[in-house]
Tab-separated table of C-alpha atoms and ligand atoms in Angstrom:
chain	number	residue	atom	x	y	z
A	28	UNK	CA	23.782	-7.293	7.676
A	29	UNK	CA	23.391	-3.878	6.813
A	30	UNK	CA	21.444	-1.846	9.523
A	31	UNK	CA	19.865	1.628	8.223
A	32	UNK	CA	17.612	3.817	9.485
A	33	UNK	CA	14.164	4.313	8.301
A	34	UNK	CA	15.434	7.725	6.449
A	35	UNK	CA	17.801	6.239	4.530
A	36	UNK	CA	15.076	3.392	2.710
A	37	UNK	CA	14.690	4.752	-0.689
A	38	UNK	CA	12.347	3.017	-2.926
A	39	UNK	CA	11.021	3.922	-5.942
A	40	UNK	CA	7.323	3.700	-5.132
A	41	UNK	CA	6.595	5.103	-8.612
A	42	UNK	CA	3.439	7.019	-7.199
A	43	UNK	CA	2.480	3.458	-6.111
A	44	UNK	CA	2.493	1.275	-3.425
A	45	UNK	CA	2.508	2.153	0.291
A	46	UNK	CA	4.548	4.739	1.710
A	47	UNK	CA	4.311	5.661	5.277
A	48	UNK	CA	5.967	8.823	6.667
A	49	UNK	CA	7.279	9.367	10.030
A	50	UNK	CA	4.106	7.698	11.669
A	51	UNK	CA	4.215	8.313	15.539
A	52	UNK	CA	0.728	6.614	16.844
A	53	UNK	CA	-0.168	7.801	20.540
A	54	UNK	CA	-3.363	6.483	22.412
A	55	UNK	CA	-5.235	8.149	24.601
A	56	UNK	CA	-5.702	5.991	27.262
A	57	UNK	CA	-7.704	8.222	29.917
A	58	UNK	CA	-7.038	9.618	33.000
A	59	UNK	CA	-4.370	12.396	31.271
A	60	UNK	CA	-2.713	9.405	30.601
A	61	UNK	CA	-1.314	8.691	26.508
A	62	UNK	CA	0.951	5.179	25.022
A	63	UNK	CA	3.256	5.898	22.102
A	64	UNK	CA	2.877	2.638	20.164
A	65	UNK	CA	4.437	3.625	17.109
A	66	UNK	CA	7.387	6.197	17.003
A	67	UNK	CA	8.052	7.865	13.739
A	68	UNK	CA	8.548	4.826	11.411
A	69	UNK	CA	8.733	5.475	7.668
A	70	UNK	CA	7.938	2.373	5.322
A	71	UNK	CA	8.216	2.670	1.457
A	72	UNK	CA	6.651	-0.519	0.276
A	73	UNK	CA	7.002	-0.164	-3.808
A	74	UNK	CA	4.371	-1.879	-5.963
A	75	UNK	CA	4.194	-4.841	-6.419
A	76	UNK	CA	6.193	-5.458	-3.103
A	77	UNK	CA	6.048	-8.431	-0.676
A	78	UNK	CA	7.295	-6.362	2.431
A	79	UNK	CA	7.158	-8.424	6.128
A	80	UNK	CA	6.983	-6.868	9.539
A	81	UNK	CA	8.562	-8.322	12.008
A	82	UNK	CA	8.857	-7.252	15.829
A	83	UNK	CA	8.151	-8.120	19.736
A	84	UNK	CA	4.622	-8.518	20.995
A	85	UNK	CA	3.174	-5.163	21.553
A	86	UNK	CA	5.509	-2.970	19.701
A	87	UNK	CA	2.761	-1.562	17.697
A	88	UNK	CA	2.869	-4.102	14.195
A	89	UNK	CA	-0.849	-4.280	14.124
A	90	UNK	CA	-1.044	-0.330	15.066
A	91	UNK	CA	0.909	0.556	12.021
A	92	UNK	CA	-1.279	-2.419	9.714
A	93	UNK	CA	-4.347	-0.705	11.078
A	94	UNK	CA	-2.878	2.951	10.056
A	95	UNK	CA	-2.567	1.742	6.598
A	96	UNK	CA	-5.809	-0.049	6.467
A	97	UNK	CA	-7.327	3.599	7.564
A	98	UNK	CA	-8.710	1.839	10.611
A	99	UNK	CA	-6.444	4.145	13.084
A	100	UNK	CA	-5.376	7.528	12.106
A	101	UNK	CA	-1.629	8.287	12.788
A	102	UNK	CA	-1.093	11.361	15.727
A	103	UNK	CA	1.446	12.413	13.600
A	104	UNK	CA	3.041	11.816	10.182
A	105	UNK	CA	0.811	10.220	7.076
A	106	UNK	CA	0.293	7.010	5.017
A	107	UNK	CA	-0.645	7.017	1.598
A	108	UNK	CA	-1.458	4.572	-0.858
A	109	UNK	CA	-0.946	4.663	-4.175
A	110	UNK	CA	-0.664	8.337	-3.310
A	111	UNK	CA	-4.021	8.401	-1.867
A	112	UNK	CA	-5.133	8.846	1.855
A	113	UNK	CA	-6.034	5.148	2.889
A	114	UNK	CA	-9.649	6.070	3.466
A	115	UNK	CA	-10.181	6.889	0.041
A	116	UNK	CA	-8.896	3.580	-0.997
A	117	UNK	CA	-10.987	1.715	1.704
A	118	UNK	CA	-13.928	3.383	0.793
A	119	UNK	CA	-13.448	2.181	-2.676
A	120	UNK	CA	-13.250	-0.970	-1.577
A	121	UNK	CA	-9.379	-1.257	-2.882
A	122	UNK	CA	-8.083	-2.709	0.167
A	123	UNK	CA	-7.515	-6.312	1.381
A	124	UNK	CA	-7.267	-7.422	4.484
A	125	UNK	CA	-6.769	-10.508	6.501
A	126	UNK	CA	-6.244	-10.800	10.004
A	127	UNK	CA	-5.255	-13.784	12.360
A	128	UNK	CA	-8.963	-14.187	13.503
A	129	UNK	CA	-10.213	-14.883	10.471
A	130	UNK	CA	-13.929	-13.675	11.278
A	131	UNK	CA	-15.650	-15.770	8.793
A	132	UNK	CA	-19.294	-15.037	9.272
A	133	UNK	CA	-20.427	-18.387	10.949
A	134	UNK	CA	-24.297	-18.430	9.263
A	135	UNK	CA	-22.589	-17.943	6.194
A	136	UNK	CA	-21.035	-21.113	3.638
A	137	UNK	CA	-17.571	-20.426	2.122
A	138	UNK	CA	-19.120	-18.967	-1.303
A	139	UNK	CA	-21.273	-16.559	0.642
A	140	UNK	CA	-18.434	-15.707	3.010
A	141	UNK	CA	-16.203	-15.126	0.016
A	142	UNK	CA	-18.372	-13.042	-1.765
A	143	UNK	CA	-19.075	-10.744	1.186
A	144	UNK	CA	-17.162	-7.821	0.118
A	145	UNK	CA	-19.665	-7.219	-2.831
A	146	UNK	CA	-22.031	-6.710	-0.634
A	147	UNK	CA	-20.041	-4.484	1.481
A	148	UNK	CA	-19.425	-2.592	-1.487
A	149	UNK	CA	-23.174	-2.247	-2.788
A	150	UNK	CA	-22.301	-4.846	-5.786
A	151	UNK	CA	-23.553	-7.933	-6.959
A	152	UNK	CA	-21.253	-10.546	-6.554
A	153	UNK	CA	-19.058	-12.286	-9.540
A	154	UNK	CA	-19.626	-15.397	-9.401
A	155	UNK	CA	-16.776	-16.100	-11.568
A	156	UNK	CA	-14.398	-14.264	-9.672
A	157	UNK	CA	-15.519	-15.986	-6.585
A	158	UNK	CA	-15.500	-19.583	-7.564
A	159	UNK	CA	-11.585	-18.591	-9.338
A	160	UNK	CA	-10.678	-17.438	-5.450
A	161	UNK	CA	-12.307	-20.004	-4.022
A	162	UNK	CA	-10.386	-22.684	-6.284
A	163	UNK	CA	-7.130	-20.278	-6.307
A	164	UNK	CA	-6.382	-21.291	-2.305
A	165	UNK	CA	-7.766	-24.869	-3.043
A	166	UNK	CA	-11.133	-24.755	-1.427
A	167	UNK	CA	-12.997	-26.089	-4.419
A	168	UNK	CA	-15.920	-28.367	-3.222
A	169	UNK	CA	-16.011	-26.478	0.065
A	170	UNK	CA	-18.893	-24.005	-1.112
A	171	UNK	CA	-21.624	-24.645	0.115
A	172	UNK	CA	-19.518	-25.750	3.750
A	173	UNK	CA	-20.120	-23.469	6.935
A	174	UNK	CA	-16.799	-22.093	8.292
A	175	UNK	CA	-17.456	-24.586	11.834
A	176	UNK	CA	-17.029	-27.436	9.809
A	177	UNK	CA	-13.751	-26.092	8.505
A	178	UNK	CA	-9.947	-26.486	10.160
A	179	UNK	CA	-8.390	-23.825	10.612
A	180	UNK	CA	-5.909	-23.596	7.826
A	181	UNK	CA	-9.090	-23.817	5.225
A	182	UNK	CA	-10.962	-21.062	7.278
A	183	UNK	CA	-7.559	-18.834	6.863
A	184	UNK	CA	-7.492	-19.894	2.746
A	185	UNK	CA	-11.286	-18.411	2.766
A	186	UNK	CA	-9.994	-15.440	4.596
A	187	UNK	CA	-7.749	-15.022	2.224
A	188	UNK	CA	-9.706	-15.623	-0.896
A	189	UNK	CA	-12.012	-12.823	0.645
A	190	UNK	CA	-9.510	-10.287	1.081
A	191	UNK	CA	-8.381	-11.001	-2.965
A	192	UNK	CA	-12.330	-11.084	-4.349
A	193	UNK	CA	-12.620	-7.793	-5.312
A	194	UNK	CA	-8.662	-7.677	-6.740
A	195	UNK	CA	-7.768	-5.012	-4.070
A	196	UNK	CA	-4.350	-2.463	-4.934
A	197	UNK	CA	-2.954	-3.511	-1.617
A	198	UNK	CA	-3.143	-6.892	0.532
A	199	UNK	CA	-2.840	-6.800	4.255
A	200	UNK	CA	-2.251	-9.032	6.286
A	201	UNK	CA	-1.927	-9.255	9.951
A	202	UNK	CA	-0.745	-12.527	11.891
A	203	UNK	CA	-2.997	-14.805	9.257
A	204	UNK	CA	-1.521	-18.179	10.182
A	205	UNK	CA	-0.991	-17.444	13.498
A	206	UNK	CA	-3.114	-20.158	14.855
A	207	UNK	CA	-1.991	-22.910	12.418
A	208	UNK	CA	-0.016	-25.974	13.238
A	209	UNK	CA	3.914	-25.348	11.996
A	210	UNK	CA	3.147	-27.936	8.904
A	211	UNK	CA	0.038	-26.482	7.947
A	212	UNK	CA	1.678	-22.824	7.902
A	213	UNK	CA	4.403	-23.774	5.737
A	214	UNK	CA	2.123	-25.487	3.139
A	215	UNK	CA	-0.457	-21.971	3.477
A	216	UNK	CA	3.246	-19.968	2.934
A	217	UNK	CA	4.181	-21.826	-0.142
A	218	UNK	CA	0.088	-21.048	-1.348
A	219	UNK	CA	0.315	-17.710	0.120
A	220	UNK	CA	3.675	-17.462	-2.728
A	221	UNK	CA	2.140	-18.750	-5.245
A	222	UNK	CA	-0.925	-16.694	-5.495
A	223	UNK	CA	0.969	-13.502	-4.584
A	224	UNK	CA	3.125	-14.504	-7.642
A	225	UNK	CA	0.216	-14.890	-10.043
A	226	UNK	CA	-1.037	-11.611	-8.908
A	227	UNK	CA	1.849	-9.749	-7.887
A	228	UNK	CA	0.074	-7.208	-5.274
A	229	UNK	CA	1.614	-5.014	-3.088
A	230	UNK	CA	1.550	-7.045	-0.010
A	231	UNK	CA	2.358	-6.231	3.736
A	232	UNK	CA	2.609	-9.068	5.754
A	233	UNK	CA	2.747	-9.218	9.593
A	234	UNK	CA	4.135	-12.026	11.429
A	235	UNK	CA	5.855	-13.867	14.775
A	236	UNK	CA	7.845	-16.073	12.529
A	237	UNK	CA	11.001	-14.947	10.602
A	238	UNK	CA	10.798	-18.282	9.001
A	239	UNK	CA	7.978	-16.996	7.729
A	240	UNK	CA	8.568	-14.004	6.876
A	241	UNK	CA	12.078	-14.778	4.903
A	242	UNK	CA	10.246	-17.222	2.920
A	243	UNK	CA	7.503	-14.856	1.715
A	244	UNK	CA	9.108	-10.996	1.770
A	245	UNK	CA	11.251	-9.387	-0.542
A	246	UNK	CA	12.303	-7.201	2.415
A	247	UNK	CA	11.491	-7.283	6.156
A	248	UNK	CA	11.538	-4.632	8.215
A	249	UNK	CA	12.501	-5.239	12.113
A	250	UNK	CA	10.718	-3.144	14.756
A	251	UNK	CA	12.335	-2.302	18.196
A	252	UNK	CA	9.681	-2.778	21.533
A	253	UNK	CA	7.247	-0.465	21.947
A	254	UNK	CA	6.972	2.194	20.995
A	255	UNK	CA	7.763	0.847	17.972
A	256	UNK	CA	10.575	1.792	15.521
A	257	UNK	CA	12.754	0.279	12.860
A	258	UNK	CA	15.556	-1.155	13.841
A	259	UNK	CA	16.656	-2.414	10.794
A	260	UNK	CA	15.139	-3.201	7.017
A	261	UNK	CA	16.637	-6.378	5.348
A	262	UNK	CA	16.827	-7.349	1.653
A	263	UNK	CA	15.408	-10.763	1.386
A	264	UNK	CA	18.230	-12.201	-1.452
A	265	UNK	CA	16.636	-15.175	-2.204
A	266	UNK	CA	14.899	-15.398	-6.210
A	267	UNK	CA	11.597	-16.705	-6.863
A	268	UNK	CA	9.781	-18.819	-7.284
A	269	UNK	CA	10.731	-19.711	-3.728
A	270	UNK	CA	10.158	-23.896	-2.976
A	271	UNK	CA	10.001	-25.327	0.298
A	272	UNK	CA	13.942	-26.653	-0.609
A	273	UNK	CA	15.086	-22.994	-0.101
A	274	UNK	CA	13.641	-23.509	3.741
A	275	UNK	CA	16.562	-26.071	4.073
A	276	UNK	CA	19.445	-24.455	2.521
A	277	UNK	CA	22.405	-22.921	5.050
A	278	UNK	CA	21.647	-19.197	3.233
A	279	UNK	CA	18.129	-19.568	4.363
A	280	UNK	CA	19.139	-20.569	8.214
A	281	UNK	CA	21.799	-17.960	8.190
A	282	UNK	CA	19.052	-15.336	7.489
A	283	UNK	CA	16.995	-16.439	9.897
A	284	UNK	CA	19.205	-16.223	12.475
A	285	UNK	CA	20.304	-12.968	12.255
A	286	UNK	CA	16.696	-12.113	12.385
A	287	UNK	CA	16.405	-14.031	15.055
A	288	UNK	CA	19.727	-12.369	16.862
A	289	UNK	CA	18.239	-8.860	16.009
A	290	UNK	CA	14.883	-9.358	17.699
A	291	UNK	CA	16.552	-10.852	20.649
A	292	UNK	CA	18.881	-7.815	21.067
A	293	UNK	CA	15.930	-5.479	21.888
A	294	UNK	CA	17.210	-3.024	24.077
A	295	UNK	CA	14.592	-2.117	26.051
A	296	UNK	CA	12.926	1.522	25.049
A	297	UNK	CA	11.508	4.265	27.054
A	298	UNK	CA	7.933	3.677	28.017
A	299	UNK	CA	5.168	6.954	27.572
A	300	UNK	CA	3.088	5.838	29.835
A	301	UNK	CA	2.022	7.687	33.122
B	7	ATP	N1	-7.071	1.101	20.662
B	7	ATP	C1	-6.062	1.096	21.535
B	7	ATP	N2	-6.116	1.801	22.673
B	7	ATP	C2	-5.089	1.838	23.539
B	7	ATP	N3	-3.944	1.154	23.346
B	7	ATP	C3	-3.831	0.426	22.236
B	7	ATP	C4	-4.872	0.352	21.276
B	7	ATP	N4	-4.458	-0.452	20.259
B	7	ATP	C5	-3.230	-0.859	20.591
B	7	ATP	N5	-2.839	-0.330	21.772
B	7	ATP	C6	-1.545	-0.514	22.433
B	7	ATP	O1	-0.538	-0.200	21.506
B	7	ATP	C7	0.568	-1.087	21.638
B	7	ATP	C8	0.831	-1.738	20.308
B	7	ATP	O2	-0.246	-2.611	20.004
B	7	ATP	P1	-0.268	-3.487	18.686
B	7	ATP	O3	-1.523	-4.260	18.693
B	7	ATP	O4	0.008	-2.621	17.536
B	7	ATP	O5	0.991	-4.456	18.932
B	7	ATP	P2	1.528	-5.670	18.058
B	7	ATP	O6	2.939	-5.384	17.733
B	7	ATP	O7	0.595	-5.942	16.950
B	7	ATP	O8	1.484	-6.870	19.129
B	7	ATP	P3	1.199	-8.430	18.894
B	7	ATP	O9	2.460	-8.975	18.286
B	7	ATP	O10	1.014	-8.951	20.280
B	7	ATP	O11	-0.007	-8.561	18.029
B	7	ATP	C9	0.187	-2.050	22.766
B	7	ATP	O12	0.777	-1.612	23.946
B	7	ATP	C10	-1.308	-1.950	22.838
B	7	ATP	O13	-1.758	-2.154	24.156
B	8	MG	MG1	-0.695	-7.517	16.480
């Protein structure tokens, strides 16, 4: 396994895609006192890109997620998107995001959930567009449904269908099958594949589970503990389209468990606290 530094990740982003530049996130947490959660990571993500973050709890995943989504501003370095500050990009509504809570709103069905970003955006909704999302991660005949009579692996699809509705440049998406049973998050990884594939978005993806992450990613990137850095960016070899047989082969295991090897040799990093 080839282990390079963040400097040395050269891809051609084409003007595209994501690319952040020596980030270094610090937060002010009172008292004189500041946490470094991200230290100076640089992320090309070209586009078109299935990219996968990977990385202890706490090392700053969702910090950098939240830097690209323009809902943090990095204390040094920049993202850009498409070569455009992320604000610009939120603002025009060209941004999709998905996070582990899937904050449905509860007084709202599935259709009207799904269509919510219109509204966000001062449009009026396409109904077309929404009932294709809504039947694209299989929730057809849900409409009309409120999200509490939902599991949880159908509130994540409408989640997900959301963050797509308005055909964003960029999908992001932090931890979104977190809470699902291992069986259910397989099948919503093999979905999560196929709809990627259809679209072909840039897509970051944050996750706990290499499984996961191998599956989905063309490359995953490895953070160290907090703060976070990259320890080492990985070149997913497998083709696509990816079927749940490639979860069984030895080249798949193998992957995994040097994944697996290089999170569990975190050395432990200096803390900024105090
Ligand atoms: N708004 C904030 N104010 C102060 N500290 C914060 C803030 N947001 C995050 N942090 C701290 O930054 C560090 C990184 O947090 P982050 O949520 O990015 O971690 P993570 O890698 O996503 O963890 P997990 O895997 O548990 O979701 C943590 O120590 C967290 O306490
Ligand atoms: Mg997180």
């Amino acid at each position: 396994m080839e282990n390079k530094k963040s400097e040395d990740v050269s891809v051609d982003a084409k003007g595209g895609g994501i690319v952040v530049s020596d980030a270094v996130k610090e937060f002010d947490l009172g008292f004189g006192k500041r946490l470094k959660a991200v230290d100076g990571v640089s992320i090309n993500i070209a586009d078109g890109e299935f990219v996968a973050i990977i990385g202890p709890s706490g090392c700053g995943k969702s910090t950098i997620l939240r830097m690209i989504a323009s809902l943090e501003q990095p204390t040094e370095g920049e993202v850009r998107i498409n070569s455009s500050e992320p604000a610009l990009l939120a603002k025009q509504h060209r941004l999709g995001v998905a996070f582990q809570d899937h904050a449905l709103l509860p007084w709202l069905n599935v259709w009207e959930n799904v269509a919510l970003p219109y509204r966000a955006a001062g449009m009026r909704p396409d109904p077309d567009q929404i009932e294709s999302l809504i039947a694209l991660v299989g929730m057809a005949g849900f409409e009309k449904s409120r999200p509490k009579q939902l599991s949880g692996g159908m509130k994540q699809r409408v989640a997900i269908a959301r963050a797509l509705v308005l055909n964003p440049d960029v999908l992001l998406l932090d931890e979104p099958f977190g809470a699902l049973d291992a069986v259910t998050r397989r099948q919503m990884n093999i979905e999560l594949q196929e709809i990627w594939s259809r679209n072909s978005i840039t897509t970051l993806l944050i996750t706990h589970s290499v499984e996961e992450a191998v599956f989905l990613a063309d490359r995953l990137v490895v953070l160290t503990e907090r703060p976070g850095r990259i320890k080492l960016i990985e070149k997913v070899p497998f083709g696509r389209p990816r079927s749940r047989d490639l979860m069984l082969t030895p080249e798949f295991h193998e992957l995994c468990d040097q994944l697996t090897a290089a999170l569990d040799s975190q050395e432990s990093s200096e803390t900024d606290e105090g």
